[in-house]
PDB file of C-alpha atoms in Angstrom:
ATOM      1  CA  ASP A   1    -315.792 -29.692  36.807  1.00 65.00           C
ATOM      2  CA  PRO A   2    -313.202 -32.042  35.379  1.00 71.00           C
ATOM      3  CA  LYS A   3    -310.155 -30.245  34.055  1.00 92.00           C
ATOM      4  CA  ILE A   4    -308.695 -33.066  31.899  1.00 95.00           C
ATOM      5  CA  ILE A   5    -311.539 -34.581  29.662  1.00 95.00           C
ATOM      6  CA  GLN A   6    -310.977 -38.138  28.155  1.00 97.00           C
ATOM      7  CA  LYS A   7    -313.486 -39.651  25.792  1.00 96.00           C
ATOM      8  CA  PRO A   8    -314.784 -42.155  25.762  1.00 97.00           C
ATOM      9  CA  LYS A   9    -314.847 -43.578  29.157  1.00 95.00           C
ATOM     10  CA  TYR A  10    -315.198 -47.176  28.166  1.00 97.00           C
ATOM     11  CA  LEU A  11    -314.381 -48.581  24.884  1.00 97.00           C
ATOM     12  CA  VAL A  12    -314.525 -52.114  23.494  1.00 97.00           C
ATOM     13  CA  ALA A  13    -312.656 -52.899  20.050  1.00 97.00           C
ATOM     14  CA  VAL A  14    -312.343 -55.908  17.878  1.00 97.00           C
ATOM     15  CA  THR A  15    -308.835 -57.163  17.567  1.00 98.00           C
ATOM     16  CA  GLY A  16    -307.171 -55.697  14.384  1.00 97.00           C
ATOM     17  CA  SER A  17    -309.395 -52.520  14.438  1.00 97.00           C
ATOM     18  CA  GLU A  18    -308.098 -49.046  14.987  1.00 97.00           C
ATOM     19  CA  LYS A  19    -309.382 -46.533  17.843  1.00 97.00           C
ATOM     20  CA  ILE A  20    -308.645 -43.008  18.927  1.00 97.00           C
ATOM     21  CA  LEU A  21    -308.606 -41.917  22.399  1.00 98.00           C
ATOM     22  CA  ILE A  22    -309.470 -38.297  22.837  1.00 97.00           C
ATOM     23  CA  CYS A  23    -307.950 -36.002  25.543  1.00 97.00           C
ATOM     24  CA  GLU A  24    -308.307 -32.177  26.452  1.00 96.00           C
ATOM     25  CA  GLN A  25    -307.022 -30.330  29.181  1.00 96.00           C
ATOM     26  CA  TYR A  26    -308.367 -26.989  30.568  1.00 95.00           C
ATOM     27  CA  LEU A  27    -305.573 -26.235  33.011  1.00 93.00           C
ATOM     28  CA  GLY A  28    -303.475 -24.155  30.991  1.00 92.00           C
ATOM     29  CA  HIS A  29    -300.745 -26.722  30.912  1.00 90.00           C
ATOM     30  CA  ASN A  30    -297.905 -26.858  28.625  1.00 87.00           C
ATOM     31  CA  ALA A  31    -297.098 -30.504  28.845  1.00 89.00           C
ATOM     32  CA  MET A  32    -299.291 -33.430  28.188  1.00 92.00           C
ATOM     33  CA  TYR A  33    -298.675 -37.207  28.752  1.00 93.00           C
ATOM     34  CA  TRP A  34    -300.237 -40.553  28.141  1.00 95.00           C
ATOM     35  CA  TYR A  35    -299.883 -43.327  30.638  1.00 94.00           C
ATOM     36  CA  ARG A  36    -301.250 -46.826  30.527  1.00 95.00           C
ATOM     37  CA  GLN A  37    -302.311 -48.909  33.459  1.00 93.00           C
ATOM     38  CA  SER A  38    -302.886 -52.616  33.281  1.00 90.00           C
ATOM     39  CA  ALA A  39    -302.645 -55.468  35.804  1.00 81.00           C
ATOM     40  CA  LYS A  40    -299.202 -56.382  34.442  1.00 76.00           C
ATOM     41  CA  LYS A  41    -297.713 -52.954  34.640  1.00 79.00           C
ATOM     42  CA  PRO A  42    -299.303 -50.303  36.616  1.00 78.00           C
ATOM     43  CA  LEU A  43    -298.980 -46.767  35.488  1.00 87.00           C
ATOM     44  CA  GLU A  44    -296.445 -47.070  32.524  1.00 89.00           C
ATOM     45  CA  PHE A  45    -295.297 -43.941  30.833  1.00 89.00           C
ATOM     46  CA  MET A  46    -296.089 -43.843  27.128  1.00 92.00           C
ATOM     47  CA  PHE A  47    -295.514 -40.177  25.655  1.00 90.00           C
ATOM     48  CA  SER A  48    -294.975 -36.672  26.495  1.00 89.00           C
ATOM     49  CA  TYR A  49    -295.650 -33.669  24.534  1.00 89.00           C
ATOM     50  CA  SER A  50    -294.882 -29.996  24.960  1.00 85.00           C
ATOM     51  CA  TYR A  51    -296.150 -27.119  23.004  1.00 84.00           C
ATOM     52  CA  GLN A  52    -297.460 -29.764  20.684  1.00 85.00           C
ATOM     53  CA  LYS A  53    -294.116 -31.300  20.165  1.00 88.00           C
ATOM     54  CA  LEU A  54    -293.104 -34.878  21.120  1.00 89.00           C
ATOM     55  CA  MET A  55    -290.677 -34.789  23.917  1.00 87.00           C
ATOM     56  CA  ASP A  56    -290.408 -38.479  25.035  1.00 86.00           C
ATOM     57  CA  ASN A  57    -291.577 -41.784  23.747  1.00 88.00           C
ATOM     58  CA  GLN A  58    -291.489 -44.783  25.845  1.00 85.00           C
ATOM     59  CA  THR A  59    -293.798 -47.015  23.631  1.00 85.00           C
ATOM     60  CA  ALA A  60    -291.937 -49.578  21.705  1.00 77.00           C
ATOM     61  CA  SER A  61    -294.587 -50.202  19.213  1.00 89.00           C
ATOM     62  CA  SER A  62    -295.548 -47.878  16.464  1.00 92.00           C
ATOM     63  CA  ARG A  63    -299.096 -48.765  16.604  1.00 96.00           C
ATOM     64  CA  PHE A  64    -299.427 -46.110  19.162  1.00 96.00           C
ATOM     65  CA  GLN A  65    -299.629 -42.621  17.731  1.00 94.00           C
ATOM     66  CA  PRO A  66    -300.184 -39.449  19.720  1.00 93.00           C
ATOM     67  CA  GLN A  67    -301.772 -36.554  17.677  1.00 92.00           C
ATOM     68  CA  SER A  68    -301.918 -32.916  19.093  1.00 91.00           C
ATOM     69  CA  SER A  69    -304.154 -30.606  16.892  1.00 88.00           C
ATOM     70  CA  LYS A  70    -304.015 -28.031  19.494  1.00 88.00           C
ATOM     71  CA  LYS A  71    -301.661 -27.247  22.550  1.00 87.00           C
ATOM     72  CA  ASN A  72    -304.436 -28.475  25.093  1.00 93.00           C
ATOM     73  CA  HIS A  73    -305.374 -31.656  23.036  1.00 94.00           C
ATOM     74  CA  LEU A  74    -303.293 -34.919  22.866  1.00 95.00           C
ATOM     75  CA  ASP A  75    -305.241 -37.808  21.286  1.00 96.00           C
ATOM     76  CA  LEU A  76    -303.931 -41.387  21.047  1.00 96.00           C
ATOM     77  CA  GLN A  77    -304.321 -43.383  17.851  1.00 97.00           C
ATOM     78  CA  ILE A  78    -303.967 -47.141  18.267  1.00 97.00           C
ATOM     79  CA  THR A  79    -304.118 -49.384  15.276  1.00 97.00           C
ATOM     80  CA  ALA A  80    -304.115 -52.988  14.748  1.00 97.00           C
ATOM     81  CA  LEU A  81    -305.433 -53.384  18.387  1.00 97.00           C
ATOM     82  CA  LYS A  82    -304.609 -56.566  20.271  1.00 97.00           C
ATOM     83  CA  PRO A  83    -305.970 -58.140  23.322  1.00 96.00           C
ATOM     84  CA  ASP A  84    -302.809 -57.182  25.284  1.00 94.00           C
ATOM     85  CA  ASP A  85    -303.588 -53.537  24.552  1.00 96.00           C
ATOM     86  CA  SER A  86    -306.573 -53.985  26.973  1.00 96.00           C
ATOM     87  CA  ALA A  87    -305.899 -51.432  29.686  1.00 96.00           C
ATOM     88  CA  THR A  88    -306.862 -48.089  31.160  1.00 96.00           C
ATOM     89  CA  TYR A  89    -305.149 -45.259  29.502  1.00 97.00           C
ATOM     90  CA  PHE A  90    -304.737 -42.074  31.376  1.00 96.00           C
ATOM     91  CA  CYS A  91    -304.028 -38.735  29.845  1.00 96.00           C
ATOM     92  CA  ALA A  92    -302.207 -36.365  32.112  1.00 94.00           C
ATOM     93  CA  SER A  93    -300.746 -32.968  32.010  1.00 93.00           C
ATOM     94  CA  SER A  94    -298.399 -30.567  33.924  1.00 89.00           C
ATOM     95  CA  PRO A  95    -297.176 -27.060  33.780  1.00 84.00           C
ATOM     96  CA  GLY A  96    -294.145 -28.316  31.931  1.00 71.00           C
ATOM     97  CA  GLN A  97    -291.504 -27.667  34.494  1.00 67.00           C
ATOM     98  CA  GLY A  98    -289.199 -30.209  36.226  1.00 64.00           C
ATOM     99  CA  GLY A  99    -290.617 -31.135  39.699  1.00 66.00           C
ATOM    100  CA  THR A 100    -294.032 -30.366  39.348  1.00 78.00           C
ATOM    101  CA  GLU A 101    -297.206 -32.226  39.965  1.00 84.00           C
ATOM    102  CA  VAL A 102    -298.884 -34.294  37.063  1.00 89.00           C
ATOM    103  CA  PHE A 103    -302.517 -34.020  37.010  1.00 93.00           C
ATOM    104  CA  PHE A 104    -304.408 -37.072  35.509  1.00 95.00           C
ATOM    105  CA  GLY A 105    -307.800 -37.339  33.837  1.00 95.00           C
ATOM    106  CA  LYS A 106    -310.115 -40.128  34.651  1.00 94.00           C
ATOM    107  CA  GLY A 107    -308.888 -42.567  31.891  1.00 96.00           C
ATOM    108  CA  THR A 108    -310.367 -44.543  29.211  1.00 97.00           C
ATOM    109  CA  ARG A 109    -310.775 -48.230  29.866  1.00 96.00           C
ATOM    110  CA  LEU A 110    -309.946 -50.118  26.545  1.00 97.00           C
ATOM    111  CA  THR A 111    -311.000 -53.803  26.064  1.00 97.00           C
ATOM    112  CA  VAL A 112    -309.907 -55.462  23.019  1.00 97.00           C
ATOM    113  CA  VAL A 113    -311.888 -58.806  22.165  1.00 97.00           C
TER     114      VAL A 113
ATOM    115  CA  GLY B   1    -281.978 -44.013  34.560  1.00 78.00           C
ATOM    116  CA  ASP B   2    -284.484 -43.147  37.334  1.00 83.00           C
ATOM    117  CA  SER B   3    -286.209 -45.764  39.400  1.00 89.00           C
ATOM    118  CA  VAL B   4    -288.611 -46.068  42.308  1.00 93.00           C
ATOM    119  CA  THR B   5    -288.907 -48.986  44.412  1.00 94.00           C
ATOM    120  CA  GLN B   6    -291.766 -49.211  46.929  1.00 94.00           C
ATOM    121  CA  THR B   7    -293.555 -51.747  49.267  1.00 89.00           C
ATOM    122  CA  GLU B   8    -294.692 -54.469  46.825  1.00 83.00           C
ATOM    123  CA  GLY B   9    -298.029 -55.999  46.512  1.00 88.00           C
ATOM    124  CA  LEU B  10    -300.956 -55.832  49.061  1.00 93.00           C
ATOM    125  CA  VAL B  11    -300.727 -54.521  52.325  1.00 95.00           C
ATOM    126  CA  THR B  12    -303.713 -55.412  54.699  1.00 95.00           C
ATOM    127  CA  LEU B  13    -304.469 -53.821  58.184  1.00 93.00           C
ATOM    128  CA  THR B  14    -307.046 -53.051  60.647  1.00 96.00           C
ATOM    129  CA  GLU B  15    -308.787 -49.845  61.098  1.00 97.00           C
ATOM    130  CA  GLY B  16    -306.849 -47.763  63.654  1.00 97.00           C
ATOM    131  CA  LEU B  17    -303.428 -49.272  63.295  1.00 96.00           C
ATOM    132  CA  PRO B  18    -300.541 -47.316  61.855  1.00 97.00           C
ATOM    133  CA  VAL B  19    -299.502 -47.537  57.986  1.00 95.00           C
ATOM    134  CA  MET B  20    -296.022 -47.338  56.745  1.00 96.00           C
ATOM    135  CA  LEU B  21    -295.357 -47.689  52.984  1.00 97.00           C
ATOM    136  CA  ASN B  22    -291.739 -47.759  51.933  1.00 97.00           C
ATOM    137  CA  CYS B  23    -290.429 -45.851  49.019  1.00 97.00           C
ATOM    138  CA  THR B  24    -286.728 -45.747  47.804  1.00 97.00           C
ATOM    139  CA  TYR B  25    -285.300 -44.241  44.548  1.00 95.00           C
ATOM    140  CA  GLN B  26    -282.455 -43.853  42.257  1.00 92.00           C
ATOM    141  CA  THR B  27    -281.725 -40.797  40.449  1.00 85.00           C
ATOM    142  CA  ALA B  28    -278.676 -38.902  39.438  1.00 78.00           C
ATOM    143  CA  TYR B  29    -280.391 -35.553  39.673  1.00 78.00           C
ATOM    144  CA  SER B  30    -282.122 -33.297  41.993  1.00 77.00           C
ATOM    145  CA  THR B  31    -285.473 -34.318  42.294  1.00 81.00           C
ATOM    146  CA  PHE B  32    -289.039 -34.172  43.678  1.00 90.00           C
ATOM    147  CA  LEU B  33    -290.652 -37.048  45.380  1.00 93.00           C
ATOM    148  CA  PHE B  34    -294.305 -37.736  45.191  1.00 95.00           C
ATOM    149  CA  TRP B  35    -296.974 -39.887  46.843  1.00 97.00           C
ATOM    150  CA  TYR B  36    -300.147 -40.464  44.636  1.00 97.00           C
ATOM    151  CA  VAL B  37    -303.305 -42.154  45.750  1.00 97.00           C
ATOM    152  CA  GLN B  38    -305.767 -43.986  43.499  1.00 95.00           C
ATOM    153  CA  HIS B  39    -309.079 -45.148  44.706  1.00 94.00           C
ATOM    154  CA  LEU B  40    -310.991 -47.774  42.799  1.00 90.00           C
ATOM    155  CA  ASN B  41    -312.099 -46.554  39.330  1.00 87.00           C
ATOM    156  CA  GLU B  42    -310.577 -43.217  39.896  1.00 90.00           C
ATOM    157  CA  ALA B  43    -307.660 -41.214  38.480  1.00 91.00           C
ATOM    158  CA  PRO B  44    -304.441 -41.192  40.513  1.00 94.00           C
ATOM    159  CA  LYS B  45    -304.270 -37.824  42.465  1.00 94.00           C
ATOM    160  CA  LEU B  46    -301.601 -36.253  44.446  1.00 94.00           C
ATOM    161  CA  LEU B  47    -301.386 -37.117  47.978  1.00 96.00           C
ATOM    162  CA  LEU B  48    -297.920 -35.554  49.125  1.00 94.00           C
ATOM    163  CA  LYS B  49    -294.791 -33.911  47.476  1.00 93.00           C
ATOM    164  CA  SER B  50    -291.479 -32.842  48.748  1.00 92.00           C
ATOM    165  CA  SER B  51    -287.997 -31.695  47.499  1.00 89.00           C
ATOM    166  CA  THR B  52    -286.674 -30.583  50.871  1.00 91.00           C
ATOM    167  CA  ASP B  53    -284.210 -32.784  52.474  1.00 93.00           C
ATOM    168  CA  ASN B  54    -285.237 -33.879  56.237  1.00 95.00           C
ATOM    169  CA  LYS B  55    -288.303 -31.916  56.238  1.00 94.00           C
ATOM    170  CA  ARG B  56    -291.773 -33.689  57.064  1.00 95.00           C
ATOM    171  CA  THR B  57    -294.782 -32.893  54.753  1.00 96.00           C
ATOM    172  CA  GLU B  58    -298.302 -33.660  55.655  1.00 96.00           C
ATOM    173  CA  HIS B  59    -301.685 -33.972  54.233  1.00 95.00           C
ATOM    174  CA  GLN B  60    -304.986 -35.646  54.936  1.00 93.00           C
ATOM    175  CA  GLY B  61    -303.320 -37.322  57.994  1.00 96.00           C
ATOM    176  CA  PHE B  62    -300.609 -38.667  55.968  1.00 97.00           C
ATOM    177  CA  HIS B  63    -296.995 -37.612  56.246  1.00 98.00           C
ATOM    178  CA  ALA B  64    -293.547 -38.538  54.719  1.00 97.00           C
ATOM    179  CA  THR B  65    -290.043 -37.167  55.051  1.00 97.00           C
ATOM    180  CA  LEU B  66    -287.646 -37.041  52.157  1.00 95.00           C
ATOM    181  CA  HIS B  67    -284.281 -38.417  53.337  1.00 96.00           C
ATOM    182  CA  LYS B  68    -281.631 -37.669  50.543  1.00 93.00           C
ATOM    183  CA  SER B  69    -279.017 -39.700  52.414  1.00 93.00           C
ATOM    184  CA  SER B  70    -280.944 -42.811  52.120  1.00 95.00           C
ATOM    185  CA  SER B  71    -282.940 -41.902  49.100  1.00 95.00           C
ATOM    186  CA  SER B  72    -286.130 -42.684  50.768  1.00 96.00           C
ATOM    187  CA  PHE B  73    -289.584 -40.940  51.015  1.00 97.00           C
ATOM    188  CA  HIS B  74    -291.722 -43.620  53.124  1.00 97.00           C
ATOM    189  CA  LEU B  75    -295.374 -42.769  53.586  1.00 97.00           C
ATOM    190  CA  GLN B  76    -296.936 -42.863  57.210  1.00 97.00           C
ATOM    191  CA  LYS B  77    -300.163 -42.543  59.058  1.00 97.00           C
ATOM    192  CA  SER B  78    -300.890 -43.116  62.579  1.00 97.00           C
ATOM    193  CA  SER B  79    -304.309 -44.487  62.418  1.00 97.00           C
ATOM    194  CA  ALA B  80    -305.611 -46.165  59.245  1.00 96.00           C
ATOM    195  CA  GLN B  81    -309.325 -45.512  58.308  1.00 96.00           C
ATOM    196  CA  LEU B  82    -311.410 -47.562  55.966  1.00 97.00           C
ATOM    197  CA  SER B  83    -311.466 -44.941  53.227  1.00 96.00           C
ATOM    198  CA  ASP B  84    -307.559 -45.160  52.922  1.00 97.00           C
ATOM    199  CA  SER B  85    -308.163 -48.557  51.120  1.00 97.00           C
ATOM    200  CA  ALA B  86    -306.529 -47.633  47.828  1.00 96.00           C
ATOM    201  CA  LEU B  87    -303.599 -47.967  45.459  1.00 95.00           C
ATOM    202  CA  TYR B  88    -300.568 -45.990  46.513  1.00 96.00           C
ATOM    203  CA  TYR B  89    -297.762 -44.851  44.071  1.00 96.00           C
ATOM    204  CA  CYS B  90    -294.504 -43.319  45.053  1.00 96.00           C
ATOM    205  CA  ALA B  91    -293.092 -41.360  42.152  1.00 93.00           C
ATOM    206  CA  LEU B  92    -290.247 -38.942  41.369  1.00 89.00           C
ATOM    207  CA  SER B  93    -289.689 -35.953  39.039  1.00 85.00           C
ATOM    208  CA  ASP B  94    -286.390 -34.543  37.943  1.00 77.00           C
ATOM    209  CA  TRP B  95    -285.817 -30.757  38.170  1.00 66.00           C
ATOM    210  CA  GLY B  96    -284.320 -30.627  34.763  1.00 65.00           C
ATOM    211  CA  ASN B  97    -286.404 -32.996  32.929  1.00 65.00           C
ATOM    212  CA  TYR B  98    -290.244 -32.715  32.862  1.00 63.00           C
ATOM    213  CA  ALA B  99    -290.346 -34.776  29.500  1.00 66.00           C
ATOM    214  CA  GLN B 100    -291.224 -38.042  31.202  1.00 68.00           C
ATOM    215  CA  GLY B 101    -293.492 -36.459  33.653  1.00 74.00           C
ATOM    216  CA  LEU B 102    -293.183 -38.689  36.589  1.00 84.00           C
ATOM    217  CA  THR B 103    -291.426 -42.166  37.246  1.00 86.00           C
ATOM    218  CA  PHE B 104    -293.627 -44.364  39.212  1.00 90.00           C
ATOM    219  CA  GLY B 105    -293.120 -47.304  41.334  1.00 92.00           C
ATOM    220  CA  LEU B 106    -295.117 -50.249  40.793  1.00 91.00           C
ATOM    221  CA  GLY B 107    -297.679 -49.442  43.477  1.00 93.00           C
ATOM    222  CA  THR B 108    -298.776 -50.620  46.901  1.00 94.00           C
ATOM    223  CA  ARG B 109    -302.495 -51.660  47.468  1.00 94.00           C
ATOM    224  CA  VAL B 110    -303.589 -51.049  50.774  1.00 96.00           C
ATOM    225  CA  SER B 111    -306.806 -52.650  52.273  1.00 97.00           C
ATOM    226  CA  VAL B 112    -308.309 -51.640  55.520  1.00 97.00           C
ATOM    227  CA  PHE B 113    -310.565 -53.920  57.476  1.00 96.00           C
ATOM    228  CA  PRO B 114    -312.851 -53.122  60.409  1.00 95.00           C
TER     229      PRO B 114
END
């Protein structure tokens, strides 16, 4: 059974629209992350959360907003979508200690047309 | 900041031949090094990890040794299989900073042919 659930698996959006990518983890981890993978920049770190608090943000654009309603949830809201936002977005988690493995969900493949 | 440099682009090889993917890193802190493998349309998953200097670590026929003196963590396999065709990432994580999760290299795509 997948322990990090991402929804939807595929998403097609119109330029200028807004979408929310869902992520839930059932590994009991304290830290959660979003990564983006595209042809131009493989596995790019976006955000990290720990105990529902933002730890680090490496995303230049405020159009990307993480939302954490529970410790094991970290959704990603993307507004004013652009074709360049087309990528696979991976949610990930870790126990929250330095040096530990990061576990990835299966990703949401976003295409902006 | 932290950085990881690995063999760039595409590596093509014939089944049965050895594989070596280079990885070097820069960090000011004590660190863990990782190799992740990502098969087509799947999530990245851990292949190997190490924080111990000069100790060989092995998994699924792959092995790597962390050499802190040269800041390297090269991935090797003695005999490539068709199923080894995938994208490989070298990554590091600092002991004292889990906030960024892992710092990844750009990835190396490996294609193994019969």
